């Protein structure tokens, strides 16, 4: 199965070992950041790519 574009609070909470309330708070903050940049967001979910950038500092950019 292909990986979904968005990650939910339940999955974030499990992966990071935090409460669902904390995961929702993180998602809200990240979605606010994305909205400020002009991106469309989905309440209660965040882009998996943005999540990885924020938590792990990972990007999908390939270096030449």
PDB file of N, CA and C in Angstrom:
ATOM      1  N   UNK A   1       0.840  -1.180   0.000  1.00  0.00           N
ATOM      2  CA  UNK A   1       0.000   0.000   0.000  1.00  0.00           C
ATOM      3  C   UNK A   1       0.885   1.243   0.000  1.00  0.00           C
ATOM      4  N   UNK A   2       0.522   2.210  -0.802  1.00  0.00           N
ATOM      5  CA  UNK A   2       1.299   3.447  -0.884  1.00  0.00           C
ATOM      6  C   UNK A   2       1.141   4.262   0.399  1.00  0.00           C
ATOM      7  N   UNK A   3       2.183   4.965   0.742  1.00  0.00           N
ATOM      8  CA  UNK A   3       2.152   5.802   1.946  1.00  0.00           C
ATOM      9  C   UNK A   3       1.209   6.974   1.725  1.00  0.00           C
ATOM     10  N   UNK A   4       0.393   7.281   2.718  1.00  0.00           N
ATOM     11  CA  UNK A   4      -0.559   8.386   2.623  1.00  0.00           C
ATOM     12  C   UNK A   4       0.163   9.720   2.716  1.00  0.00           C
ATOM     13  N   UNK A   5      -0.430  10.743   2.112  1.00  0.00           N
ATOM     14  CA  UNK A   5       0.162  12.077   2.080  1.00  0.00           C
ATOM     15  C   UNK A   5       0.141  12.726   3.460  1.00  0.00           C
ATOM     16  N   UNK A   6      -0.953  12.521   4.210  1.00  0.00           N
ATOM     17  CA  UNK A   6      -1.095  13.152   5.519  1.00  0.00           C
ATOM     18  C   UNK A   6      -0.901  12.146   6.645  1.00  0.00           C
ATOM     19  N   UNK A   7      -0.409  12.649   7.767  1.00  0.00           N
ATOM     20  CA  UNK A   7      -0.250  11.834   8.966  1.00  0.00           C
ATOM     21  C   UNK A   7      -1.225  12.360  10.017  1.00  0.00           C
ATOM     22  N   UNK A   8      -1.847  11.457  10.755  1.00  0.00           N
ATOM     23  CA  UNK A   8      -2.841  11.813  11.770  1.00  0.00           C
ATOM     24  C   UNK A   8      -2.190  11.907  13.151  1.00  0.00           C
ATOM     25  N   UNK A   9      -2.900  12.547  14.062  1.00  0.00           N
ATOM     26  CA  UNK A   9      -2.408  12.742  15.426  1.00  0.00           C
ATOM     27  C   UNK A   9      -2.126  11.418  16.134  1.00  0.00           C
ATOM     28  N   UNK A  10      -2.969  10.434  15.919  1.00  0.00           N
ATOM     29  CA  UNK A  10      -2.777   9.137  16.582  1.00  0.00           C
ATOM     30  C   UNK A  10      -1.430   8.523  16.204  1.00  0.00           C
ATOM     31  N   UNK A  11      -1.085   8.624  14.934  1.00  0.00           N
ATOM     32  CA  UNK A  11       0.179   8.057  14.468  1.00  0.00           C
ATOM     33  C   UNK A  11       1.374   8.842  15.009  1.00  0.00           C
ATOM     34  N   UNK A  12       1.242  10.164  15.053  1.00  0.00           N
ATOM     35  CA  UNK A  12       2.307  11.010  15.609  1.00  0.00           C
ATOM     36  C   UNK A  12       2.501  10.701  17.084  1.00  0.00           C
ATOM     37  N   UNK A  13       1.399  10.602  17.827  1.00  0.00           N
ATOM     38  CA  UNK A  13       1.470  10.308  19.257  1.00  0.00           C
ATOM     39  C   UNK A  13       2.192   8.994  19.514  1.00  0.00           C
ATOM     40  N   UNK A  14       1.857   7.986  18.741  1.00  0.00           N
ATOM     41  CA  UNK A  14       2.487   6.671  18.906  1.00  0.00           C
ATOM     42  C   UNK A  14       3.972   6.717  18.547  1.00  0.00           C
ATOM     43  N   UNK A  15       4.289   7.345  17.430  1.00  0.00           N
ATOM     44  CA  UNK A  15       5.675   7.375  16.957  1.00  0.00           C
ATOM     45  C   UNK A  15       6.591   8.162  17.892  1.00  0.00           C
ATOM     46  N   UNK A  16       6.080   9.278  18.428  1.00  0.00           N
ATOM     47  CA  UNK A  16       6.912  10.140  19.276  1.00  0.00           C
ATOM     48  C   UNK A  16       6.752   9.852  20.771  1.00  0.00           C
ATOM     49  N   UNK A  17       5.796   9.009  21.130  1.00  0.00           N
ATOM     50  CA  UNK A  17       5.582   8.689  22.539  1.00  0.00           C
ATOM     51  C   UNK A  17       5.011   9.853  23.324  1.00  0.00           C
ATOM     52  N   UNK A  18       4.101  10.609  22.689  1.00  0.00           N
ATOM     53  CA  UNK A  18       3.448  11.736  23.360  1.00  0.00           C
ATOM     54  C   UNK A  18       1.945  11.477  23.387  1.00  0.00           C
ATOM     55  N   UNK A  19       1.217  12.284  24.149  1.00  0.00           N
ATOM     56  CA  UNK A  19      -0.235  12.130  24.207  1.00  0.00           C
ATOM     57  C   UNK A  19      -0.861  12.607  22.903  1.00  0.00           C
ATOM     58  N   UNK A  20      -2.104  12.180  22.663  1.00  0.00           N
ATOM     59  CA  UNK A  20      -2.805  12.640  21.470  1.00  0.00           C
ATOM     60  C   UNK A  20      -3.042  14.144  21.539  1.00  0.00           C
ATOM     61  N   UNK A  21      -3.272  14.676  22.734  1.00  0.00           N
ATOM     62  CA  UNK A  21      -3.478  16.116  22.893  1.00  0.00           C
ATOM     63  C   UNK A  21      -2.228  16.881  22.451  1.00  0.00           C
ATOM     64  N   UNK A  22      -1.063  16.378  22.817  1.00  0.00           N
ATOM     65  CA  UNK A  22       0.197  17.008  22.401  1.00  0.00           C
ATOM     66  C   UNK A  22       0.376  16.902  20.896  1.00  0.00           C
ATOM     67  N   UNK A  23       0.043  15.756  20.337  1.00  0.00           N
ATOM     68  CA  UNK A  23       0.151  15.566  18.885  1.00  0.00           C
ATOM     69  C   UNK A  23      -0.769  16.542  18.149  1.00  0.00           C
ATOM     70  N   UNK A  24      -1.988  16.712  18.632  1.00  0.00           N
ATOM     71  CA  UNK A  24      -2.909  17.665  18.015  1.00  0.00           C
ATOM     72  C   UNK A  24      -2.385  19.092  18.123  1.00  0.00           C
ATOM     73  N   UNK A  25      -1.781  19.418  19.248  1.00  0.00           N
ATOM     74  CA  UNK A  25      -1.200  20.754  19.440  1.00  0.00           C
ATOM     75  C   UNK A  25      -0.060  20.985  18.436  1.00  0.00           C
ATOM     76  N   UNK A  26       0.764  19.969  18.236  1.00  0.00           N
ATOM     77  CA  UNK A  26       1.858  20.063  17.263  1.00  0.00           C
ATOM     78  C   UNK A  26       1.312  20.256  15.850  1.00  0.00           C
ATOM     79  N   UNK A  27       0.298  19.473  15.507  1.00  0.00           N
ATOM     80  CA  UNK A  27      -0.312  19.583  14.180  1.00  0.00           C
ATOM     81  C   UNK A  27      -0.888  20.979  13.972  1.00  0.00           C
ATOM     82  N   UNK A  28      -1.561  21.503  14.977  1.00  0.00           N
ATOM     83  CA  UNK A  28      -2.144  22.847  14.879  1.00  0.00           C
ATOM     84  C   UNK A  28      -1.060  23.884  14.609  1.00  0.00           C
ATOM     85  N   UNK A  29       0.050  23.781  15.325  1.00  0.00           N
ATOM     86  CA  UNK A  29       1.170  24.716  15.138  1.00  0.00           C
ATOM     87  C   UNK A  29       1.756  24.591  13.734  1.00  0.00           C
ATOM     88  N   UNK A  30       1.988  23.366  13.287  1.00  0.00           N
ATOM     89  CA  UNK A  30       2.560  23.161  11.955  1.00  0.00           C
ATOM     90  C   UNK A  30       1.610  23.638  10.862  1.00  0.00           C
ATOM     91  N   UNK A  31       0.296  23.373  11.045  1.00  0.00           N
ATOM     92  CA  UNK A  31      -0.664  23.838  10.049  1.00  0.00           C
ATOM     93  C   UNK A  31      -0.728  25.364  10.010  1.00  0.00           C
ATOM     94  N   UNK A  32      -0.585  26.010  11.157  1.00  0.00           N
ATOM     95  CA  UNK A  32      -0.525  27.477  11.182  1.00  0.00           C
ATOM     96  C   UNK A  32       0.681  27.977  10.392  1.00  0.00           C
ATOM     97  N   UNK A  33       1.812  27.309  10.551  1.00  0.00           N
ATOM     98  CA  UNK A  33       3.022  27.676   9.804  1.00  0.00           C
ATOM     99  C   UNK A  33       2.805  27.497   8.301  1.00  0.00           C
ATOM    100  N   UNK A  34       2.176  26.391   7.926  1.00  0.00           N
ATOM    101  CA  UNK A  34       1.927  26.125   6.514  1.00  0.00           C
ATOM    102  C   UNK A  34       0.930  27.130   5.922  1.00  0.00           C
ATOM    103  N   UNK A  35      -0.114  27.476   6.689  1.00  0.00           N
ATOM    104  CA  UNK A  35      -1.087  28.465   6.225  1.00  0.00           C
ATOM    105  C   UNK A  35      -0.413  29.811   5.986  1.00  0.00           C
ATOM    106  N   UNK A  36       0.507  30.180   6.875  1.00  0.00           N
ATOM    107  CA  UNK A  36       1.233  31.450   6.737  1.00  0.00           C
ATOM    108  C   UNK A  36       2.072  31.471   5.459  1.00  0.00           C
ATOM    109  N   UNK A  37       2.454  30.290   4.985  1.00  0.00           N
ATOM    110  CA  UNK A  37       3.230  30.189   3.742  1.00  0.00           C
ATOM    111  C   UNK A  37       2.328  30.065   2.522  1.00  0.00           C
ATOM    112  N   UNK A  38       1.010  30.051   2.755  1.00  0.00           N
ATOM    113  CA  UNK A  38       0.064  29.999   1.651  1.00  0.00           C
ATOM    114  C   UNK A  38      -0.404  28.616   1.253  1.00  0.00           C
ATOM    115  N   UNK A  39      -0.085  27.600   2.056  1.00  0.00           N
ATOM    116  CA  UNK A  39      -0.490  26.233   1.735  1.00  0.00           C
ATOM    117  C   UNK A  39      -1.873  25.928   2.308  1.00  0.00           C
ATOM    118  N   UNK A  40      -2.568  25.015   1.666  1.00  0.00           N
ATOM    119  CA  UNK A  40      -3.846  24.524   2.162  1.00  0.00           C
ATOM    120  C   UNK A  40      -3.557  23.439   3.186  1.00  0.00           C
ATOM    121  N   UNK A  41      -4.328  23.419   4.271  1.00  0.00           N
ATOM    122  CA  UNK A  41      -4.106  22.429   5.325  1.00  0.00           C
ATOM    123  C   UNK A  41      -5.393  21.652   5.594  1.00  0.00           C
ATOM    124  N   UNK A  42      -5.257  20.544   6.299  1.00  0.00           N
ATOM    125  CA  UNK A  42      -6.394  19.718   6.700  1.00  0.00           C
ATOM    126  C   UNK A  42      -6.381  19.633   8.220  1.00  0.00           C
ATOM    127  N   UNK A  43      -7.477  20.020   8.839  1.00  0.00           N
ATOM    128  CA  UNK A  43      -7.578  20.008  10.301  1.00  0.00           C
ATOM    129  C   UNK A  43      -7.330  18.608  10.854  1.00  0.00           C
ATOM    130  N   UNK A  44      -6.471  18.520  11.872  1.00  0.00           N
ATOM    131  CA  UNK A  44      -6.191  17.244  12.525  1.00  0.00           C
ATOM    132  C   UNK A  44      -5.182  16.369  11.811  1.00  0.00           C
ATOM    133  N   UNK A  45      -4.660  16.866  10.696  1.00  0.00           N
ATOM    134  CA  UNK A  45      -3.644  16.121   9.939  1.00  0.00           C
ATOM    135  C   UNK A  45      -2.619  17.106   9.432  1.00  0.00           C
ATOM    136  N   UNK A  46      -1.437  16.584   9.149  1.00  0.00           N
ATOM    137  CA  UNK A  46      -0.381  17.424   8.590  1.00  0.00           C
ATOM    138  C   UNK A  46       0.341  16.627   7.513  1.00  0.00           C
ATOM    139  N   UNK A  47       0.900  17.318   6.580  1.00  0.00           N
ATOM    140  CA  UNK A  47       1.661  16.667   5.518  1.00  0.00           C
ATOM    141  C   UNK A  47       2.763  15.813   6.141  1.00  0.00           C
ATOM    142  N   UNK A  48       2.855  14.591   5.700  1.00  0.00           N
ATOM    143  CA  UNK A  48       3.886  13.672   6.199  1.00  0.00           C
ATOM    144  C   UNK A  48       5.282  14.244   5.936  1.00  0.00           C
ATOM    145  N   UNK A  49       5.457  14.879   4.785  1.00  0.00           N
ATOM    146  CA  UNK A  49       6.749  15.475   4.439  1.00  0.00           C
ATOM    147  C   UNK A  49       7.101  16.601   5.416  1.00  0.00           C
ATOM    148  N   UNK A  50       6.136  17.473   5.719  1.00  0.00           N
ATOM    149  CA  UNK A  50       6.394  18.582   6.643  1.00  0.00           C
ATOM    150  C   UNK A  50       6.676  18.057   8.052  1.00  0.00           C
ATOM    151  N   UNK A  51       5.942  17.030   8.447  1.00  0.00           N
ATOM    152  CA  UNK A  51       6.166  16.380   9.739  1.00  0.00           C
ATOM    153  C   UNK A  51       7.617  15.901   9.850  1.00  0.00           C
ATOM    154  N   UNK A  52       8.092  15.213   8.823  1.00  0.00           N
ATOM    155  CA  UNK A  52       9.473  14.702   8.835  1.00  0.00           C
ATOM    156  C   UNK A  52      10.489  15.838   8.882  1.00  0.00           C
ATOM    157  N   UNK A  53      10.207  16.911   8.166  1.00  0.00           N
ATOM    158  CA  UNK A  53      11.113  18.067   8.193  1.00  0.00           C
ATOM    159  C   UNK A  53      11.180  18.676   9.592  1.00  0.00           C
ATOM    160  N   UNK A  54      10.028  18.811  10.240  1.00  0.00           N
ATOM    161  CA  UNK A  54       9.971  19.449  11.551  1.00  0.00           C
ATOM    162  C   UNK A  54      10.556  18.586  12.665  1.00  0.00           C
ATOM    163  N   UNK A  55      10.285  17.295  12.615  1.00  0.00           N
ATOM    164  CA  UNK A  55      10.727  16.414  13.707  1.00  0.00           C
ATOM    165  C   UNK A  55      12.137  15.893  13.499  1.00  0.00           C
ATOM    166  N   UNK A  56      12.449  15.476  12.291  1.00  0.00           N
ATOM    167  CA  UNK A  56      13.727  14.821  12.028  1.00  0.00           C
ATOM    168  C   UNK A  56      14.698  15.652  11.198  1.00  0.00           C
ATOM    169  N   UNK A  57      14.218  16.797  10.683  1.00  0.00           N
ATOM    170  CA  UNK A  57      15.075  17.613   9.835  1.00  0.00           C
ATOM    171  C   UNK A  57      15.309  17.013   8.464  1.00  0.00           C
ATOM    172  N   UNK A  58      14.433  16.084   8.075  1.00  0.00           N
ATOM    173  CA  UNK A  58      14.574  15.396   6.787  1.00  0.00           C
ATOM    174  C   UNK A  58      13.856  16.154   5.687  1.00  0.00           C
ATOM    175  N   UNK A  59      14.393  16.101   4.495  1.00  0.00           N
ATOM    176  CA  UNK A  59      13.732  16.657   3.327  1.00  0.00           C
ATOM    177  C   UNK A  59      13.786  15.622   2.216  1.00  0.00           C
ATOM    178  N   UNK A  60      12.923  15.787   1.236  1.00  0.00           N
ATOM    179  CA  UNK A  60      12.923  14.866   0.092  1.00  0.00           C
ATOM    180  C   UNK A  60      13.815  15.365  -1.026  1.00  0.00           C
ATOM    181  N   UNK A  61      14.507  16.451  -0.805  1.00  0.00           N
ATOM    182  CA  UNK A  61      15.382  16.996  -1.845  1.00  0.00           C
ATOM    183  C   UNK A  61      16.541  16.047  -2.093  1.00  0.00           C
ATOM    184  N   UNK A  62      16.822  15.846  -3.361  1.00  0.00           N
ATOM    185  CA  UNK A  62      17.951  15.003  -3.733  1.00  0.00           C
ATOM    186  C   UNK A  62      19.110  15.895  -4.131  1.00  0.00           C
ATOM    187  N   UNK A  63      20.246  15.603  -3.575  1.00  0.00           N
ATOM    188  CA  UNK A  63      21.422  16.418  -3.884  1.00  0.00           C
ATOM    189  C   UNK A  63      22.065  15.937  -5.170  1.00  0.00           C
ATOM    190  N   UNK A  64      22.464  16.890  -5.979  1.00  0.00           N
ATOM    191  CA  UNK A  64      23.071  16.548  -7.278  1.00  0.00           C
ATOM    192  C   UNK A  64      24.523  16.212  -7.142  1.00  0.00           C
TER     193      UNK A  64
END
